[in-house]
CSV table of C-alpha atoms in Angstrom, one decimal:
chain,number,residue,atom,x,y,z
A,1,MET,CA,-70.6,17.4,-117.0
A,2,ALA,CA,-69.3,21.2,-117.7
A,3,GLN,CA,-68.8,23.2,-115.0
A,4,MET,CA,-71.2,25.8,-114.6
A,5,ARG,CA,-70.4,29.4,-114.0
A,6,VAL,CA,-71.3,30.7,-110.8
A,7,PRO,CA,-71.8,34.5,-109.8
A,8,PHE,CA,-69.7,36.5,-108.0
A,9,LEU,CA,-71.0,36.9,-104.6
A,10,LEU,CA,-69.4,38.2,-101.0
A,11,GLY,CA,-69.5,37.2,-97.1
A,12,HIS,CA,-68.5,39.2,-94.6
A,13,ALA,CA,-65.3,37.8,-94.9
A,14,GLU,CA,-64.8,39.1,-99.0
A,15,ILE,CA,-66.2,42.2,-98.3
A,16,ALA,CA,-63.6,43.6,-95.3
A,17,SER,CA,-61.5,42.5,-98.0
A,18,LEU,CA,-62.1,44.8,-100.4
A,19,TYR,CA,-62.5,47.8,-98.2
A,20,GLN,CA,-60.3,46.4,-96.6
A,21,VAL,CA,-61.5,46.7,-93.2
A,22,LYS,CA,-62.0,44.7,-90.6
A,23,ARG,CA,-64.4,41.7,-91.0
A,24,GLN,CA,-65.9,42.8,-87.8
A,25,THR,CA,-65.9,45.9,-89.5
A,26,SER,CA,-68.4,44.7,-92.7
A,27,GLN,CA,-71.0,42.9,-89.7
A,28,LYS,CA,-71.6,46.6,-87.8
A,29,TRP,CA,-72.1,48.4,-91.6
A,30,ARG,CA,-74.8,45.6,-91.8
A,31,THR,CA,-76.0,46.2,-88.4
A,32,GLU,CA,-75.7,49.9,-88.9
A,33,GLY,CA,-77.5,49.3,-92.3
A,34,SER,CA,-75.0,50.9,-94.8
A,35,LEU,CA,-74.6,47.0,-96.1
A,36,ALA,CA,-78.1,46.5,-97.6
A,37,ALA,CA,-79.5,43.0,-96.8
A,38,PRO,CA,-78.6,39.9,-98.1
A,39,ASP,CA,-79.1,39.1,-100.8
A,40,LEU,CA,-78.6,36.2,-100.5
A,41,VAL,CA,-78.7,33.5,-96.8
A,42,VAL,CA,-77.4,29.8,-97.1
A,43,SER,CA,-77.2,27.7,-94.5
A,44,GLY,CA,-77.3,30.9,-92.1
A,45,ASN,CA,-75.1,32.9,-93.4
A,46,PRO,CA,-75.6,35.5,-95.1
A,47,TYR,CA,-74.1,36.8,-98.8
A,48,TRP,CA,-74.5,40.2,-101.1
A,49,LEU,CA,-74.4,39.8,-104.7
A,50,LEU,CA,-71.2,42.2,-106.1
A,51,ALA,CA,-73.0,44.6,-107.5
A,52,THR,CA,-75.1,45.2,-103.7
A,53,VAL,CA,-71.8,45.7,-102.8
A,54,MET,CA,-70.4,48.0,-104.9
A,55,ARG,CA,-72.5,50.7,-103.6
A,56,LEU,CA,-71.0,51.4,-100.5
A,57,ASN,CA,-67.6,52.2,-102.8
A,58,GLY,CA,-67.3,56.2,-102.5
A,59,VAL,CA,-70.2,56.0,-99.6
A,60,GLY,CA,-68.3,58.0,-96.0
A,61,ASP,CA,-65.4,56.7,-96.1
A,62,ARG,CA,-64.9,53.0,-97.8
A,63,HIS,CA,-63.5,52.9,-100.5
A,64,MET,CA,-63.2,49.6,-102.9
A,65,ALA,CA,-59.3,48.3,-103.1
A,66,GLU,CA,-58.9,47.7,-107.0
A,67,ASP,CA,-56.3,45.1,-106.7
A,68,GLN,CA,-58.2,43.9,-104.0
A,69,LEU,CA,-61.4,43.2,-106.4
A,70,THR,CA,-59.3,42.3,-109.1
A,71,SER,CA,-58.6,39.3,-106.3
A,72,TYR,CA,-60.8,38.2,-105.7
A,73,LYS,CA,-61.9,38.4,-109.9
A,74,THR,CA,-59.0,36.2,-110.2
A,75,SER,CA,-60.1,33.5,-107.6
A,76,ILE,CA,-63.6,33.3,-109.5
A,77,PRO,CA,-62.5,32.5,-113.0
A,78,ARG,CA,-66.0,31.0,-113.7
A,79,GLY,CA,-67.7,33.7,-112.2
A,80,TYR,CA,-70.2,36.6,-113.6
A,81,GLU,CA,-72.1,39.6,-112.5
A,82,VAL,CA,-75.7,39.4,-111.2
A,83,GLN,CA,-77.4,42.4,-110.8
A,84,ASP,CA,-80.3,41.5,-109.6
A,85,LYS,CA,-81.0,38.9,-107.1
A,86,GLN,CA,-84.0,36.8,-108.5
A,87,ASP,CA,-81.8,36.1,-111.4
A,88,LEU,CA,-78.9,34.0,-108.9
A,89,PRO,CA,-79.4,29.9,-110.1
A,90,ALA,CA,-79.9,27.8,-106.5
A,91,ILE,CA,-76.8,27.5,-104.1
A,92,LEU,CA,-76.7,25.1,-101.6
A,93,GLY,CA,-74.6,25.2,-97.8
A,94,ILE,CA,-73.7,22.0,-96.8
A,95,GLN,CA,-77.8,22.1,-94.7
A,96,GLU,CA,-79.4,22.3,-97.5
A,97,VAL,CA,-76.8,19.3,-99.3
A,98,ALA,CA,-78.0,17.3,-96.3
A,99,ARG,CA,-81.5,17.8,-97.0
A,100,ILE,CA,-81.8,17.0,-100.4
A,101,LEU,CA,-79.7,13.7,-99.7
A,102,ALA,CA,-81.7,13.0,-96.6
A,103,ARG,CA,-78.7,13.1,-94.6
A,104,ASP,CA,-77.3,15.3,-91.2
A,105,ALA,CA,-75.3,18.1,-91.8
A,106,GLN,CA,-72.3,15.8,-90.3
A,107,ALA,CA,-72.7,13.6,-93.2
A,108,ILE,CA,-72.5,15.9,-95.5
A,109,SER,CA,-68.9,17.4,-94.0
A,110,ARG,CA,-67.2,14.4,-93.9
A,111,TRP,CA,-68.2,13.5,-96.9
A,112,ARG,CA,-65.8,16.7,-98.3
A,113,ASN,CA,-63.7,15.6,-96.1
A,114,ARG,CA,-63.1,12.9,-97.9
A,115,ARG,CA,-63.9,14.1,-101.3
A,116,GLN,CA,-66.8,11.8,-101.7
A,117,ILE,CA,-68.7,15.1,-102.5
A,118,ALA,CA,-67.9,17.2,-105.6
A,119,GLU,CA,-65.9,19.8,-104.9
A,120,ALA,CA,-67.2,23.0,-104.3
A,121,ASP,CA,-68.2,25.8,-106.8
A,122,LEU,CA,-67.2,28.4,-104.2
A,123,THR,CA,-66.1,29.4,-101.3
A,124,LEU,CA,-67.0,32.0,-99.8
A,125,SER,CA,-65.6,33.4,-95.5
A,126,GLY,CA,-65.1,30.0,-95.1
A,127,SER,CA,-68.4,27.6,-95.7
A,128,PRO,CA,-69.0,25.8,-99.6
A,129,LEU,CA,-71.2,26.1,-101.6
A,130,TRP,CA,-72.4,24.2,-104.6
A,131,LEU,CA,-75.2,24.7,-107.4
A,132,LEU,CA,-78.0,22.3,-107.0
A,133,GLU,CA,-77.1,20.9,-110.2
A,134,THR,CA,-73.7,19.9,-109.3
A,135,ILE,CA,-75.1,18.1,-106.0
A,136,LEU,CA,-78.1,16.3,-108.3
A,137,ASP,CA,-75.5,16.3,-110.8
A,138,ASP,CA,-72.7,14.7,-108.3
A,139,ALA,CA,-75.0,12.5,-106.6
A,140,GLN,CA,-76.8,9.9,-109.8
A,141,GLN,CA,-72.9,9.3,-110.1
A,142,ARG,CA,-72.6,7.9,-106.5
A,143,GLN,CA,-76.2,6.5,-106.9
A,144,ARG,CA,-77.0,9.2,-103.8
A,145,THR,CA,-80.7,9.1,-102.4
A,146,ILE,CA,-82.2,12.7,-104.2
A,147,LEU,CA,-85.8,14.2,-102.2
A,148,PRO,CA,-87.2,15.7,-105.1
A,149,SER,CA,-89.7,17.3,-102.2
A,150,GLU,CA,-86.3,19.1,-101.1
A,151,VAL,CA,-85.4,19.7,-104.6
A,152,GLU,CA,-88.8,21.6,-105.4
A,153,LEU,CA,-88.1,23.8,-101.9
A,154,LEU,CA,-84.6,24.8,-102.8
A,155,ARG,CA,-85.4,26.1,-107.0
A,156,THR,CA,-88.7,27.8,-105.5
A,157,GLY,CA,-85.8,29.8,-102.8
A,158,HIS,CA,-86.8,27.3,-99.3
A,159,ARG,CA,-84.3,28.7,-97.3
A,160,ALA,CA,-83.4,28.5,-93.3
A,161,PRO,CA,-83.8,32.3,-91.8
A,162,GLN,CA,-80.2,33.9,-91.5
A,163,LYS,CA,-78.6,32.7,-87.8
A,164,PRO,CA,-78.8,34.8,-84.9
A,165,ARG,CA,-75.9,37.7,-84.2
A,166,GLY,CA,-73.9,38.5,-81.4
A,167,ARG,CA,-75.0,36.7,-77.9
A,168,ARG,CA,-77.6,34.9,-77.1
A,169,GLN,CA,-80.8,36.0,-74.3
A,170,ARG,CA,-80.8,33.9,-72.2
A,171,ALA,CA,-84.7,33.4,-70.4
A,172,PRO,CA,-85.0,34.7,-66.9
A,173,LEU,CA,-85.7,32.8,-64.5
A,174,SER,CA,-88.4,32.3,-63.5
A,175,GLN,CA,-89.8,33.6,-60.7
A,176,PRO,CA,-91.8,32.0,-57.2
A,177,PRO,CA,-94.3,34.5,-56.0
A,178,HIS,CA,-93.7,37.0,-53.8
A,179,LYS,CA,-95.5,36.5,-49.7
A,180,ALA,CA,-96.6,39.0,-48.2
A,181,PRO,CA,-95.0,39.3,-45.0
A,182,PRO,CA,-96.8,37.7,-41.1
A,183,ALA,CA,-98.2,40.4,-38.7
A,184,ALA,CA,-96.2,41.5,-36.3
A,185,GLN,CA,-96.0,38.8,-33.0
A,186,THR,CA,-95.6,39.6,-29.3
A,187,PHE,CA,-93.9,36.8,-26.7
A,188,THR,CA,-93.3,36.3,-23.3
A,189,GLY,CA,-90.6,33.9,-21.7
A,190,ALA,CA,-93.3,31.9,-21.3
A,191,ASP,CA,-94.0,32.0,-24.9
A,192,GLN,CA,-90.4,31.2,-25.8
A,193,ALA,CA,-91.0,27.5,-27.6
A,194,ALA,CA,-93.3,29.9,-29.9
A,195,ALA,CA,-91.4,32.3,-30.4
A,196,VAL,CA,-88.4,30.1,-32.3
A,197,GLU,CA,-90.9,28.1,-34.0
A,198,PHE,CA,-92.8,31.5,-35.6
A,199,LEU,CA,-88.9,32.9,-35.8
A,200,ALA,CA,-87.8,29.6,-38.2
A,201,ALA,CA,-91.0,30.0,-40.1
A,202,VAL,CA,-90.6,33.4,-40.9
A,203,LEU,CA,-87.2,32.9,-41.8
A,204,ALA,CA,-88.1,30.1,-44.0
A,205,GLU,CA,-89.5,32.2,-46.4
A,206,GLY,CA,-86.7,34.7,-47.1
A,207,HIS,CA,-88.0,37.5,-45.5
A,208,SER,CA,-85.5,39.5,-42.3
A,209,VAL,CA,-87.3,39.3,-38.6
A,210,VAL,CA,-86.7,42.7,-35.9
A,211,ILE,CA,-86.9,41.3,-32.8
A,212,GLU,CA,-87.2,44.9,-30.4
A,213,PRO,CA,-87.6,44.5,-27.4
A,214,ARG,CA,-90.1,45.2,-24.7
A,215,PRO,CA,-90.1,46.2,-20.3
């Protein structure tokens, strides 16, 4: 099969390299809204068209390093520019490949490590990406099961949402209903047993006790 062309896409690592900043800075740009919403989300990871990323050039103190741009394009010899995300081909990550091959993500990772699946068309921010046709052709050659329904869903753009970033918020612990404290009681020396029982019950419910001796 002839190798197909792949669109120029960038993850946070590639954007950071292009603008000579830390990866966290690129993520901050996205949080602040300086960097537009992702043009593509694959296996929960965000990616942007080169055209989208280049719009940051010259905005504020952001300046693209031309040598890094040249290096990036050289690293993707079959790359081409896409101006509109609607023109992107179907691109898969490990999760999407697992869906159409009726396997789990761990199995796809093992196949990749053992070179038992097609080489990724792109590797962005450390994650492998394949064109849908690359995976379909490879599966046919290896006589692997393909789920047509999942293929159709991916062709129509049905994907998992982006992974949440930052610390996960813990669900608040449920608190038992608060009980009103019991009414004050007066005990004499002859009521010692009753006083001890009352005191134990009040403390067991989490209340504090103030004992005021009376003449």
